[in-house]
mmCIF file of N, CA and C in Angstrom:
data_model
loop_
_atom_site.group_PDB
_atom_site.id
_atom_site.type_symbol
_atom_site.label_atom_id
_atom_site.label_comp_id
_atom_site.label_asym_id
_atom_site.label_seq_id
_atom_site.Cartn_x
_atom_site.Cartn_y
_atom_site.Cartn_z
ATOM 1 N N MET X 1 -13.562 44.729 74.271
ATOM 2 C CA MET X 1 -14.385 43.955 73.374
ATOM 3 C C MET X 1 -15.546 44.792 72.833
ATOM 4 N N THR X 2 -16.131 45.588 73.695
ATOM 5 C CA THR X 2 -17.248 46.415 73.253
ATOM 6 C C THR X 2 -16.805 47.396 72.180
ATOM 7 N N LEU X 3 -15.637 47.952 72.371
ATOM 8 C CA LEU X 3 -15.125 48.903 71.386
ATOM 9 C C LEU X 3 -14.883 48.224 70.038
ATOM 10 N N LEU X 4 -14.361 47.013 70.060
ATOM 11 C CA LEU X 4 -14.134 46.287 68.812
ATOM 12 C C LEU X 4 -15.459 45.937 68.138
ATOM 13 N N GLY X 5 -16.475 45.624 68.922
ATOM 14 C CA GLY X 5 -17.802 45.384 68.360
ATOM 15 C C GLY X 5 -18.373 46.637 67.716
ATOM 16 N N ALA X 6 -18.142 47.773 68.356
ATOM 17 C CA ALA X 6 -18.613 49.040 67.785
ATOM 18 C C ALA X 6 -17.891 49.351 66.478
ATOM 19 N N VAL X 7 -16.591 49.070 66.437
ATOM 20 C CA VAL X 7 -15.827 49.277 65.203
ATOM 21 C C VAL X 7 -16.359 48.356 64.105
ATOM 22 N N MET X 8 -16.652 47.119 64.474
ATOM 23 C CA MET X 8 -17.187 46.162 63.501
ATOM 24 C C MET X 8 -18.521 46.650 62.942
ATOM 25 N N ASN X 9 -19.422 47.090 63.811
ATOM 26 C CA ASN X 9 -20.726 47.570 63.345
ATOM 27 C C ASN X 9 -20.596 48.809 62.474
ATOM 28 N N MET X 10 -19.732 49.722 62.875
ATOM 29 C CA MET X 10 -19.559 50.955 62.110
ATOM 30 C C MET X 10 -18.989 50.651 60.716
ATOM 31 N N GLN X 11 -17.958 49.824 60.683
ATOM 32 C CA GLN X 11 -17.340 49.479 59.405
ATOM 33 C C GLN X 11 -18.300 48.677 58.524
ATOM 34 N N SER X 12 -19.023 47.745 59.133
ATOM 35 C CA SER X 12 -19.970 46.933 58.367
ATOM 36 C C SER X 12 -21.048 47.799 57.755
ATOM 37 N N SER X 13 -21.616 48.676 58.554
ATOM 38 C CA SER X 13 -22.673 49.552 58.054
ATOM 39 C C SER X 13 -22.161 50.427 56.915
ATOM 40 N N SER X 14 -20.984 50.975 57.092
ATOM 41 C CA SER X 14 -20.400 51.843 56.068
ATOM 42 C C SER X 14 -20.149 51.090 54.755
ATOM 43 N N HIS X 15 -19.524 49.912 54.856
ATOM 44 C CA HIS X 15 -19.219 49.131 53.658
ATOM 45 C C HIS X 15 -20.491 48.631 52.971
ATOM 46 N N LEU X 16 -21.463 48.209 53.774
ATOM 47 C CA LEU X 16 -22.703 47.717 53.177
ATOM 48 C C LEU X 16 -23.459 48.842 52.475
ATOM 49 N N LYS X 17 -23.433 50.046 53.061
ATOM 50 C CA LYS X 17 -24.094 51.176 52.408
ATOM 51 C C LYS X 17 -23.413 51.510 51.084
ATOM 52 N N GLU X 18 -22.095 51.405 51.046
ATOM 53 C CA GLU X 18 -21.352 51.716 49.825
ATOM 54 C C GLU X 18 -21.525 50.661 48.743
ATOM 55 N N ARG X 19 -21.622 49.393 49.140
ATOM 56 C CA ARG X 19 -21.565 48.313 48.157
ATOM 57 C C ARG X 19 -22.894 47.586 47.929
ATOM 58 N N LEU X 20 -23.637 47.339 49.011
ATOM 59 C CA LEU X 20 -24.845 46.530 48.875
ATOM 60 C C LEU X 20 -26.074 47.357 48.506
ATOM 61 N N VAL X 21 -26.219 48.509 49.113
ATOM 62 C CA VAL X 21 -27.409 49.326 48.864
ATOM 63 C C VAL X 21 -27.523 49.725 47.385
ATOM 64 N N PRO X 22 -26.445 50.138 46.704
ATOM 65 C CA PRO X 22 -26.581 50.417 45.265
ATOM 66 C C PRO X 22 -27.001 49.178 44.466
ATOM 67 N N LEU X 23 -26.522 48.015 44.887
ATOM 68 C CA LEU X 23 -26.901 46.778 44.216
ATOM 69 C C LEU X 23 -28.387 46.489 44.423
ATOM 70 N N LEU X 24 -28.885 46.786 45.621
ATOM 71 C CA LEU X 24 -30.310 46.585 45.892
ATOM 72 C C LEU X 24 -31.176 47.510 45.044
ATOM 73 N N GLY X 25 -30.671 48.688 44.739
ATOM 74 C CA GLY X 25 -31.408 49.627 43.895
ATOM 75 C C GLY X 25 -31.563 49.145 42.462
ATOM 76 N N GLU X 26 -30.701 48.225 42.049
ATOM 77 C CA GLU X 26 -30.765 47.684 40.698
ATOM 78 C C GLU X 26 -31.720 46.507 40.557
ATOM 79 N N LEU X 27 -32.291 46.048 41.677
ATOM 80 C CA LEU X 27 -33.196 44.904 41.624
ATOM 81 C C LEU X 27 -34.499 45.278 40.924
ATOM 82 N N PRO X 28 -35.185 44.297 40.330
ATOM 83 C CA PRO X 28 -36.463 44.589 39.670
ATOM 84 C C PRO X 28 -37.537 45.002 40.677
ATOM 85 N N GLU X 29 -38.623 45.534 40.162
ATOM 86 C CA GLU X 29 -39.721 46.038 41.006
ATOM 87 C C GLU X 29 -40.299 44.957 41.912
ATOM 88 N N GLU X 30 -40.295 43.701 41.467
ATOM 89 C CA GLU X 30 -40.847 42.612 42.293
ATOM 90 C C GLU X 30 -40.072 42.447 43.599
ATOM 91 N N ALA X 31 -38.822 42.828 43.601
ATOM 92 C CA ALA X 31 -37.970 42.681 44.780
ATOM 93 C C ALA X 31 -37.837 43.984 45.566
ATOM 94 N N LYS X 32 -38.681 44.951 45.273
ATOM 95 C CA LYS X 32 -38.592 46.271 45.931
ATOM 96 C C LYS X 32 -38.771 46.159 47.442
ATOM 97 N N THR X 33 -39.726 45.335 47.880
ATOM 98 C CA THR X 33 -39.960 45.166 49.320
ATOM 99 C C THR X 33 -38.727 44.579 49.996
ATOM 100 N N PHE X 34 -38.151 43.549 49.390
ATOM 101 C CA PHE X 34 -36.938 42.949 49.931
ATOM 102 C C PHE X 34 -35.803 43.970 49.980
ATOM 103 N N ALA X 35 -35.659 44.740 48.928
ATOM 104 C CA ALA X 35 -34.589 45.743 48.860
ATOM 105 C C ALA X 35 -34.774 46.807 49.940
ATOM 106 N N ASP X 36 -36.002 47.253 50.156
ATOM 107 C CA ASP X 36 -36.263 48.268 51.179
ATOM 108 C C ASP X 36 -35.992 47.731 52.582
ATOM 109 N N GLN X 37 -36.418 46.497 52.848
ATOM 110 C CA GLN X 37 -36.178 45.896 54.160
ATOM 111 C C GLN X 37 -34.687 45.685 54.406
ATOM 112 N N THR X 38 -33.992 45.230 53.394
ATOM 113 C CA THR X 38 -32.550 44.997 53.540
ATOM 114 C C THR X 38 -31.809 46.314 53.732
ATOM 115 N N SER X 39 -32.203 47.349 53.017
ATOM 116 C CA SER X 39 -31.569 48.662 53.193
ATOM 117 C C SER X 39 -31.793 49.200 54.597
ATOM 118 N N ALA X 40 -32.990 49.007 55.128
ATOM 119 C CA ALA X 40 -33.272 49.446 56.499
ATOM 120 C C ALA X 40 -32.452 48.650 57.508
ATOM 121 N N THR X 41 -32.266 47.366 57.252
ATOM 122 C CA THR X 41 -31.469 46.530 58.154
ATOM 123 C C THR X 41 -30.005 46.919 58.116
ATOM 124 N N VAL X 42 -29.512 47.316 56.966
ATOM 125 C CA VAL X 42 -28.121 47.773 56.842
ATOM 126 C C VAL X 42 -27.883 48.945 57.781
ATOM 127 N N ALA X 43 -28.825 49.848 57.850
ATOM 128 C CA ALA X 43 -28.664 51.036 58.698
ATOM 129 C C ALA X 43 -28.812 50.717 60.184
ATOM 130 N N SER X 44 -29.694 49.775 60.521
ATOM 131 C CA SER X 44 -29.972 49.533 61.936
ATOM 132 C C SER X 44 -29.191 48.372 62.541
ATOM 133 N N ASN X 45 -28.979 47.291 61.781
ATOM 134 C CA ASN X 45 -28.333 46.104 62.333
ATOM 135 C C ASN X 45 -27.549 45.372 61.241
ATOM 136 N N PRO X 46 -26.358 45.840 60.933
ATOM 137 C CA PRO X 46 -25.601 45.216 59.838
ATOM 138 C C PRO X 46 -25.232 43.759 60.106
ATOM 139 N N GLN X 47 -25.123 43.368 61.367
ATOM 140 C CA GLN X 47 -24.781 41.974 61.675
ATOM 141 C C GLN X 47 -25.885 41.023 61.222
ATOM 142 N N ALA X 48 -27.124 41.504 61.227
ATOM 143 C CA ALA X 48 -28.232 40.661 60.770
ATOM 144 C C ALA X 48 -28.108 40.353 59.284
ATOM 145 N N ILE X 49 -27.531 41.260 58.534
ATOM 146 C CA ILE X 49 -27.320 41.016 57.096
ATOM 147 C C ILE X 49 -26.391 39.827 56.915
ATOM 148 N N TYR X 50 -25.307 39.806 57.691
ATOM 149 C CA TYR X 50 -24.357 38.703 57.570
ATOM 150 C C TYR X 50 -24.997 37.381 57.967
ATOM 151 N N SER X 51 -25.679 37.362 59.099
ATOM 152 C CA SER X 51 -26.253 36.105 59.560
ATOM 153 C C SER X 51 -27.375 35.630 58.649
ATOM 154 N N THR X 52 -28.062 36.548 58.008
ATOM 155 C CA THR X 52 -29.155 36.164 57.120
ATOM 156 C C THR X 52 -28.646 35.778 55.745
ATOM 157 N N LEU X 53 -27.874 36.637 55.123
ATOM 158 C CA LEU X 53 -27.486 36.416 53.733
ATOM 159 C C LEU X 53 -26.325 35.448 53.557
ATOM 160 N N LEU X 54 -25.718 35.019 54.635
ATOM 161 C CA LEU X 54 -24.662 34.009 54.520
ATOM 162 C C LEU X 54 -25.112 32.650 55.044
ATOM 163 N N ASP X 55 -26.395 32.535 55.389
ATOM 164 C CA ASP X 55 -26.971 31.279 55.859
ATOM 165 C C ASP X 55 -27.433 30.463 54.645
ATOM 166 N N PRO X 56 -26.920 29.253 54.466
ATOM 167 C CA PRO X 56 -27.299 28.454 53.292
ATOM 168 C C PRO X 56 -28.803 28.176 53.204
ATOM 169 N N LYS X 57 -29.468 28.030 54.338
ATOM 170 C CA LYS X 57 -30.911 27.768 54.314
ATOM 171 C C LYS X 57 -31.673 28.977 53.769
ATOM 172 N N VAL X 58 -31.245 30.154 54.150
ATOM 173 C CA VAL X 58 -31.899 31.372 53.671
ATOM 174 C C VAL X 58 -31.561 31.598 52.205
ATOM 175 N N LEU X 59 -30.318 31.371 51.847
ATOM 176 C CA LEU X 59 -29.897 31.581 50.451
ATOM 177 C C LEU X 59 -30.632 30.665 49.478
ATOM 178 N N ALA X 60 -31.031 29.483 49.943
ATOM 179 C CA ALA X 60 -31.746 28.550 49.074
ATOM 180 C C ALA X 60 -33.119 29.104 48.676
ATOM 181 N N GLN X 61 -33.649 30.052 49.450
ATOM 182 C CA GLN X 61 -34.962 30.634 49.163
ATOM 183 C C GLN X 61 -34.890 31.738 48.112
ATOM 184 N N PHE X 62 -33.706 32.277 47.839
ATOM 185 C CA PHE X 62 -33.557 33.366 46.883
ATOM 186 C C PHE X 62 -33.230 32.825 45.496
ATOM 187 N N PRO X 63 -33.567 33.585 44.471
ATOM 188 C CA PRO X 63 -33.157 33.182 43.115
ATOM 189 C C PRO X 63 -31.629 33.190 42.985
ATOM 190 N N LYS X 64 -31.121 32.288 42.169
ATOM 191 C CA LYS X 64 -29.670 32.154 42.001
ATOM 192 C C LYS X 64 -29.028 33.434 41.489
ATOM 193 N N GLU X 65 -29.706 34.163 40.604
ATOM 194 C CA GLU X 65 -29.152 35.412 40.072
ATOM 195 C C GLU X 65 -28.935 36.438 41.185
ATOM 196 N N LEU X 66 -29.865 36.457 42.127
ATOM 197 C CA LEU X 66 -29.766 37.406 43.241
ATOM 198 C C LEU X 66 -28.619 37.027 44.174
ATOM 199 N N THR X 67 -28.523 35.755 44.518
ATOM 200 C CA THR X 67 -27.446 35.333 45.422
ATOM 201 C C THR X 67 -26.083 35.474 44.774
ATOM 202 N N ASP X 68 -26.012 35.253 43.447
ATOM 203 C CA ASP X 68 -24.729 35.407 42.755
ATOM 204 C C ASP X 68 -24.232 36.844 42.794
ATOM 205 N N LYS X 69 -25.141 37.797 42.867
ATOM 206 C CA LYS X 69 -24.753 39.206 42.951
ATOM 207 C C LYS X 69 -24.484 39.644 44.392
ATOM 208 N N MET X 70 -25.313 39.172 45.325
ATOM 209 C CA MET X 70 -25.255 39.694 46.690
ATOM 210 C C MET X 70 -24.203 39.029 47.569
ATOM 211 N N VAL X 71 -24.045 37.726 47.465
ATOM 212 C CA VAL X 71 -23.143 37.007 48.373
ATOM 213 C C VAL X 71 -21.699 37.492 48.259
ATOM 214 N N PRO X 72 -21.130 37.682 47.082
ATOM 215 C CA PRO X 72 -19.754 38.198 47.033
ATOM 216 C C PRO X 72 -19.613 39.582 47.671
ATOM 217 N N VAL X 73 -20.618 40.414 47.505
ATOM 218 C CA VAL X 73 -20.574 41.754 48.104
ATOM 219 C C VAL X 73 -20.621 41.652 49.624
ATOM 220 N N VAL X 74 -21.512 40.808 50.140
ATOM 221 C CA VAL X 74 -21.637 40.653 51.590
ATOM 222 C C VAL X 74 -20.368 40.046 52.176
ATOM 223 N N LYS X 75 -19.812 39.054 51.505
ATOM 224 C CA LYS X 75 -18.566 38.440 51.999
ATOM 225 C C LYS X 75 -17.417 39.438 51.999
ATOM 226 N N SER X 76 -17.301 40.231 50.957
ATOM 227 C CA SER X 76 -16.198 41.195 50.899
ATOM 228 C C SER X 76 -16.356 42.282 51.966
ATOM 229 N N THR X 77 -17.582 42.701 52.250
ATOM 230 C CA THR X 77 -17.764 43.699 53.311
ATOM 231 C C THR X 77 -17.446 43.103 54.676
ATOM 232 N N LEU X 78 -17.785 41.830 54.876
ATOM 233 C CA LEU X 78 -17.447 41.172 56.139
ATOM 234 C C LEU X 78 -15.937 41.065 56.302
ATOM 235 N N ILE X 79 -15.263 40.687 55.242
ATOM 236 C CA ILE X 79 -13.802 40.560 55.288
ATOM 237 C C ILE X 79 -13.151 41.917 55.572
ATOM 238 N N ASP X 80 -13.602 42.950 54.879
ATOM 239 C CA ASP X 80 -13.019 44.277 55.088
ATOM 240 C C ASP X 80 -13.293 44.804 56.487
ATOM 241 N N SER X 81 -14.474 44.535 57.013
ATOM 242 C CA SER X 81 -14.810 44.987 58.366
ATOM 243 C C SER X 81 -13.960 44.264 59.400
ATOM 244 N N LEU X 82 -13.808 42.948 59.236
ATOM 245 C CA LEU X 82 -12.971 42.185 60.170
ATOM 246 C C LEU X 82 -11.509 42.608 60.072
ATOM 247 N N HIS X 83 -11.077 42.950 58.891
ATOM 248 C CA HIS X 83 -9.705 43.428 58.686
ATOM 249 C C HIS X 83 -9.458 44.679 59.547
ATOM 250 N N THR X 84 -10.398 45.591 59.517
ATOM 251 C CA THR X 84 -10.274 46.813 60.314
ATOM 252 C C THR X 84 -10.292 46.494 61.807
ATOM 253 N N VAL X 85 -11.172 45.576 62.210
ATOM 254 C CA VAL X 85 -11.260 45.202 63.629
ATOM 255 C C VAL X 85 -9.941 44.608 64.111
ATOM 256 N N PHE X 86 -9.329 43.767 63.304
ATOM 257 C CA PHE X 86 -8.053 43.178 63.708
ATOM 258 C C PHE X 86 -6.945 44.228 63.793
ATOM 259 N N TRP X 87 -6.943 45.206 62.921
ATOM 260 C CA TRP X 87 -5.943 46.279 63.012
ATOM 261 C C TRP X 87 -6.151 47.097 64.284
ATOM 262 N N VAL X 88 -7.393 47.390 64.616
ATOM 263 C CA VAL X 88 -7.668 48.145 65.850
ATOM 264 C C VAL X 88 -7.260 47.315 67.060
ATOM 265 N N GLY X 89 -7.546 46.020 67.021
ATOM 266 C CA GLY X 89 -7.125 45.131 68.104
ATOM 267 C C GLY X 89 -5.614 45.087 68.254
ATOM 268 N N LEU X 90 -4.912 45.089 67.142
ATOM 269 C CA LEU X 90 -3.446 45.100 67.180
ATOM 270 C C LEU X 90 -2.930 46.377 67.837
ATOM 271 N N VAL X 91 -3.568 47.492 67.557
ATOM 272 C CA VAL X 91 -3.163 48.758 68.183
ATOM 273 C C VAL X 91 -3.320 48.657 69.700
ATOM 274 N N PHE X 92 -4.438 48.087 70.170
ATOM 275 C CA PHE X 92 -4.638 47.923 71.618
ATOM 276 C C PHE X 92 -3.586 47.002 72.223
ATOM 277 N N ILE X 93 -3.230 45.952 71.514
ATOM 278 C CA ILE X 93 -2.198 45.039 72.017
ATOM 279 C C ILE X 93 -0.859 45.755 72.119
ATOM 280 N N LEU X 94 -0.510 46.537 71.115
ATOM 281 C CA LEU X 94 0.763 47.269 71.138
ATOM 282 C C LEU X 94 0.787 48.307 72.259
ATOM 283 N N ILE X 95 -0.316 49.007 72.457
ATOM 284 C CA ILE X 95 -0.388 49.986 73.547
ATOM 285 C C ILE X 95 -0.262 49.281 74.892
ATOM 286 N N GLY X 96 -0.949 48.164 75.055
ATOM 287 C CA GLY X 96 -0.851 47.406 76.306
ATOM 288 C C GLY X 96 0.543 46.885 76.561
ATOM 289 N N THR X 97 1.210 46.418 75.517
ATOM 290 C CA THR X 97 2.586 45.931 75.660
ATOM 291 C C THR X 97 3.522 47.072 76.032
ATOM 292 N N ALA X 98 3.367 48.219 75.397
ATOM 293 C CA ALA X 98 4.223 49.369 75.715
ATOM 294 C C ALA X 98 3.999 49.822 77.158
ATOM 295 N N LEU X 99 2.761 49.874 77.590
ATOM 296 C CA LEU X 99 2.488 50.282 78.969
ATOM 297 C C LEU X 99 3.043 49.274 79.966
ATOM 298 N N THR X 100 2.986 47.995 79.626
ATOM 299 C CA THR X 100 3.528 46.965 80.502
ATOM 300 C C THR X 100 5.039 47.111 80.627
ATOM 301 N N LEU X 101 5.699 47.420 79.541
ATOM 302 C CA LEU X 101 7.153 47.574 79.579
ATOM 303 C C LEU X 101 7.573 48.833 80.343
ATOM 304 N N LEU X 102 6.698 49.820 80.411
ATOM 305 C CA LEU X 102 7.028 51.056 81.117
ATOM 306 C C LEU X 102 6.771 50.990 82.621
ATOM 307 N N LEU X 103 6.091 49.962 83.083
ATOM 308 C CA LEU X 103 5.822 49.838 84.509
ATOM 309 C C LEU X 103 7.113 49.527 85.256
ATOM 310 N N LYS X 104 7.244 50.113 86.434
ATOM 311 C CA LYS X 104 8.429 49.793 87.229
ATOM 312 C C LYS X 104 8.138 48.560 88.072
ATOM 313 N N ASN X 105 9.216 47.916 88.501
ATOM 314 C CA ASN X 105 9.068 46.719 89.326
ATOM 315 C C ASN X 105 8.653 47.114 90.732
ATOM 316 N N VAL X 106 7.651 46.458 91.236
ATOM 317 C CA VAL X 106 7.170 46.709 92.588
ATOM 318 C C VAL X 106 7.126 45.361 93.295
ATOM 319 N N LYS X 107 7.760 45.301 94.477
ATOM 320 C CA LYS X 107 7.718 44.063 95.240
ATOM 321 C C LYS X 107 6.343 43.942 95.877
ATOM 322 N N LEU X 108 5.765 42.808 95.681
ATOM 323 C CA LEU X 108 4.432 42.598 96.226
ATOM 324 C C LEU X 108 4.469 42.153 97.680
ATOM 325 N N ILE X 109 5.530 41.466 98.077
ATOM 326 C CA ILE X 109 5.671 41.011 99.464
ATOM 327 C C ILE X 109 6.885 41.707 100.054
ATOM 328 N N GLN X 110 6.683 42.435 101.138
ATOM 329 C CA GLN X 110 7.772 43.126 101.817
ATOM 330 C C GLN X 110 8.353 42.191 102.882
ATOM 331 N N PRO X 111 9.673 42.032 102.903
ATOM 332 C CA PRO X 111 10.269 41.184 103.951
ATOM 333 C C PRO X 111 10.115 41.865 105.313
ATOM 334 N N GLU X 112 9.877 41.038 106.318
ATOM 335 C CA GLU X 112 9.717 41.585 107.668
ATOM 336 C C GLU X 112 11.073 41.986 108.214
ATOM 337 N N LYS X 113 11.077 43.072 108.950
ATOM 338 C CA LYS X 113 12.332 43.542 109.552
ATOM 339 C C LYS X 113 12.651 42.721 110.793
ATOM 340 N N ALA X 114 13.929 42.517 111.035
ATOM 341 C CA ALA X 114 14.372 41.681 112.151
ATOM 342 C C ALA X 114 14.046 42.328 113.490
ATOM 343 N N ASP X 115 14.141 43.665 113.599
ATOM 344 C CA ASP X 115 13.919 44.309 114.882
ATOM 345 C C ASP X 115 12.442 44.293 115.265
ATOM 346 N N LYS X 116 11.550 44.148 114.364
ATOM 347 C CA LYS X 116 10.132 44.067 114.704
ATOM 348 C C LYS X 116 9.838 42.770 115.430
ATOM 349 N N THR X 117 10.476 41.701 115.007
ATOM 350 C CA THR X 117 10.202 40.407 115.629
ATOM 351 C C THR X 117 10.796 40.353 117.036
ATOM 352 N N SER X 118 11.877 41.046 117.296
ATOM 353 C CA SER X 118 12.484 40.994 118.628
ATOM 354 C C SER X 118 11.691 41.837 119.615
ATOM 355 N N GLU X 119 10.989 42.839 119.185
ATOM 356 C CA GLU X 119 10.226 43.694 120.082
ATOM 357 C C GLU X 119 8.899 43.081 120.492
ATOM 358 N N SER X 120 8.378 42.211 119.688
ATOM 359 C CA SER X 120 7.073 41.653 120.028
ATOM 360 C C SER X 120 7.238 40.592 121.109
ATOM 361 N N PRO X 121 6.423 40.693 122.153
ATOM 362 C CA PRO X 121 6.548 39.709 123.236
ATOM 363 C C PRO X 121 6.004 38.357 122.786
ATOM 364 N N GLU X 122 6.633 37.331 123.324
ATOM 365 C CA GLU X 122 6.161 35.993 123.012
ATOM 366 C C GLU X 122 4.974 35.680 123.907
ATOM 367 N N PRO X 123 4.040 34.953 123.387
ATOM 368 C CA PRO X 123 2.882 34.623 124.233
ATOM 369 C C PRO X 123 3.319 33.717 125.386
ATOM 370 N N GLN X 124 2.753 33.988 126.554
ATOM 371 C CA GLN X 124 3.069 33.169 127.727
ATOM 372 C C GLN X 124 1.868 32.316 128.088
ATOM 373 N N LEU X 125 2.169 31.140 128.504
ATOM 374 C CA LEU X 125 1.117 30.218 128.893
ATOM 375 C C LEU X 125 0.997 30.216 130.414
ATOM 376 N N ASN X 126 -0.171 30.341 130.882
ATOM 377 C CA ASN X 126 -0.419 30.272 132.348
ATOM 378 C C ASN X 126 -0.873 28.868 132.699
ATOM 379 N N HIS X 127 -0.155 28.291 133.626
ATOM 380 C CA HIS X 127 -0.519 26.936 134.082
ATOM 381 C C HIS X 127 -1.275 27.038 135.387
ATOM 382 N N ILE X 128 -2.289 26.278 135.476
ATOM 383 C CA ILE X 128 -3.055 26.307 136.727
ATOM 384 C C ILE X 128 -2.671 25.180 137.599
#
């Protein structure tokens, strides 16, 4: 699971840098602070971008022109990142299945030998 999370973060950061950061550079000067903060978040915590920019309460605070440009980009990067995570997960499943098929059968319970039971003395009861 940790490895899949790392793949998700790596892919998200990469896709967001390719698609969202150039879009942020096109914003007007009034939005420069927002653009700088969002660019820094892309590099440090890409998951925060998804939770923030896909939250309807947060989106209601932004101008419609901004959300119309940013939301499709954020959704497409999330979809592409999850696509990669599922492919990596499929590879792990296939490797696990192949290793399972290559295991030899091992009996977990060994039957007791008949001669062992005949050699062991039976407990005797002493009557007083």
